[in-house]
Tab-separated table of C-alpha atoms in Angstrom:
chain	number	residue	atom	x	y	z
A	1	MET	CA	-21.375	-26.575	16.252
A	2	VAL	CA	-20.845	-25.028	12.653
A	3	GLY	CA	-17.164	-24.580	13.215
A	4	PHE	CA	-16.396	-28.305	14.168
A	5	ILE	CA	-18.616	-28.946	10.840
A	6	LEU	CA	-16.819	-26.633	9.046
A	7	ALA	CA	-13.424	-28.158	10.457
A	8	LYS	CA	-14.304	-31.478	9.490
A	9	LYS	CA	-14.610	-30.884	5.985
A	10	ILE	CA	-11.501	-28.638	5.690
A	11	LEU	CA	-9.565	-31.519	7.423
A	12	SER	CA	-11.280	-33.758	4.507
A	13	LEU	CA	-10.116	-31.520	1.257
A	14	PHE	CA	-6.723	-31.134	3.405
A	15	ILE	CA	-6.712	-35.145	3.359
A	16	ILE	CA	-7.296	-34.990	-0.447
A	17	MET	CA	-4.688	-32.551	-1.244
A	18	VAL	CA	-2.273	-34.688	0.614
A	19	MET	CA	-3.191	-38.037	-1.132
A	20	GLY	CA	-2.792	-35.918	-4.625
A	21	ALA	CA	0.525	-35.053	-3.662
A	22	VAL	CA	1.234	-38.485	-2.624
A	23	LEU	CA	0.173	-39.783	-6.106
A	24	VAL	CA	2.010	-37.569	-7.617
A	25	ARG	CA	5.470	-38.040	-5.765
A	26	ALA	CA	5.142	-41.904	-6.208
A	27	LYS	CA	4.268	-41.553	-10.044
A	28	VAL	CA	1.155	-42.709	-9.670
A	29	ILE	CA	-0.276	-39.535	-11.486
A	30	ARG	CA	1.877	-37.330	-13.784
A	31	ALA	CA	2.236	-33.995	-12.789
A	32	GLU	CA	0.282	-32.931	-16.073
A	33	ASP	CA	-2.637	-34.905	-14.910
A	34	SER	CA	-2.563	-33.374	-11.345
A	35	ARG	CA	-3.209	-30.002	-13.197
A	36	SER	CA	-6.594	-31.126	-14.053
A	37	ILE	CA	-7.378	-33.440	-11.059
A	38	SER	CA	-6.665	-29.985	-9.036
A	39	ILE	CA	-8.894	-28.023	-11.404
A	40	ILE	CA	-11.755	-30.410	-11.041
A	41	SER	CA	-11.366	-30.443	-7.417
A	42	LEU	CA	-11.353	-26.630	-7.106
A	43	TYR	CA	-14.344	-26.071	-8.899
A	44	LEU	CA	-16.402	-29.210	-8.271
A	45	ILE	CA	-15.252	-30.834	-4.992
A	46	THR	CA	-14.772	-27.830	-2.820
A	47	PRO	CA	-18.391	-26.274	-3.288
A	48	CYS	CA	-19.885	-29.630	-3.197
A	49	ALA	CA	-18.077	-29.808	0.174
A	50	ILE	CA	-19.114	-26.383	1.423
A	51	PHE	CA	-22.867	-26.758	0.496
A	52	SER	CA	-22.868	-30.175	1.723
A	53	ALA	CA	-21.481	-28.648	5.248
A	54	PHE	CA	-24.519	-26.119	5.671
A	55	GLN	CA	-27.119	-28.749	4.761
A	56	MET	CA	-28.332	-28.527	8.624
A	57	THR	CA	-31.559	-28.031	10.183
A	58	TYR	CA	-32.480	-24.346	11.511
A	59	THR	CA	-32.251	-23.120	14.898
A	60	PRO	CA	-31.058	-19.674	16.021
A	61	GLN	CA	-27.782	-20.972	17.751
A	62	ILE	CA	-26.855	-22.017	14.159
A	63	LEU	CA	-27.709	-18.488	12.608
A	64	LYS	CA	-25.951	-16.876	15.347
A	65	SER	CA	-22.783	-18.936	14.365
A	66	LEU	CA	-23.150	-18.363	10.759
A	67	ILE	CA	-23.650	-14.320	11.564
A	68	LEU	CA	-20.807	-14.649	13.560
A	69	ALA	CA	-18.491	-16.328	11.291
A	70	ALA	CA	-19.645	-14.064	8.150
A	71	VAL	CA	-18.643	-10.751	10.848
A	72	THR	CA	-15.582	-12.606	11.505
A	73	ALA	CA	-14.620	-12.969	7.567
A	74	LEU	CA	-15.426	-9.453	7.201
A	75	ILE	CA	-13.302	-8.174	9.713
A	76	LEU	CA	-10.195	-10.516	8.491
A	77	HIS	CA	-10.899	-9.391	4.973
A	78	MET	CA	-10.701	-5.253	6.256
A	79	ILE	CA	-7.678	-6.001	8.235
A	80	MET	CA	-5.464	-8.065	5.251
A	81	ILE	CA	-6.635	-5.188	2.946
A	82	LEU	CA	-5.159	-2.223	5.548
A	83	LEU	CA	-2.452	-4.738	6.023
A	84	THR	CA	-1.611	-4.883	2.301
A	85	LYS	CA	-1.931	-1.196	2.169
A	86	LEU	CA	0.536	-0.485	4.558
A	87	LEU	CA	3.168	-3.285	3.237
A	88	GLU	CA	2.666	-2.283	-0.092
A	89	ARG	CA	3.818	1.241	0.741
A	90	ARG	CA	6.810	0.341	2.933
A	91	TRP	CA	7.406	-2.636	-0.080
A	92	ASP	CA	7.779	0.353	-2.670
A	93	TRP	CA	10.120	2.165	-0.446
A	94	MET	CA	12.488	-0.781	-0.083
A	95	TRP	CA	12.833	-2.155	-3.563
A	96	SER	CA	14.345	-0.333	-6.602
A	97	LYS	CA	12.265	0.373	-9.756
A	98	LYS	CA	14.491	-2.398	-11.537
A	99	HIS	CA	12.922	-4.865	-9.121
A	100	ARG	CA	9.689	-3.792	-9.275
A	101	LEU	CA	10.002	-4.265	-12.640
A	102	PHE	CA	11.487	-7.948	-12.688
A	103	ILE	CA	8.480	-8.461	-9.970
A	104	GLN	CA	5.600	-6.938	-12.823
A	105	ILE	CA	7.227	-9.178	-15.571
A	106	ARG	CA	7.062	-12.565	-13.370
A	107	GLU	CA	3.438	-11.936	-12.064
A	108	ILE	CA	2.180	-11.968	-15.952
């Protein structure tokens, strides 16, 4: 149930993103304006959507689903951190210092 509610909220946010991209492509909104709209969406609309998704009556099933979602997120984060560490070692081996310096400058 919680997964379905979250999927609906994520889908609605995705639709909003697509609509924004279409408006920029159709030149209804300038690209400079899209940045401020994106910031508003990121800091205002997304948290409101997340909070509204979790406004539901408490049941033991919902608590189990939330705990499962939290544990799954924690496990996925640990896997991604480990994967990043492993790929970072391989990345350092593959690229010369010249390329790493270029990448560091581009990131700044």
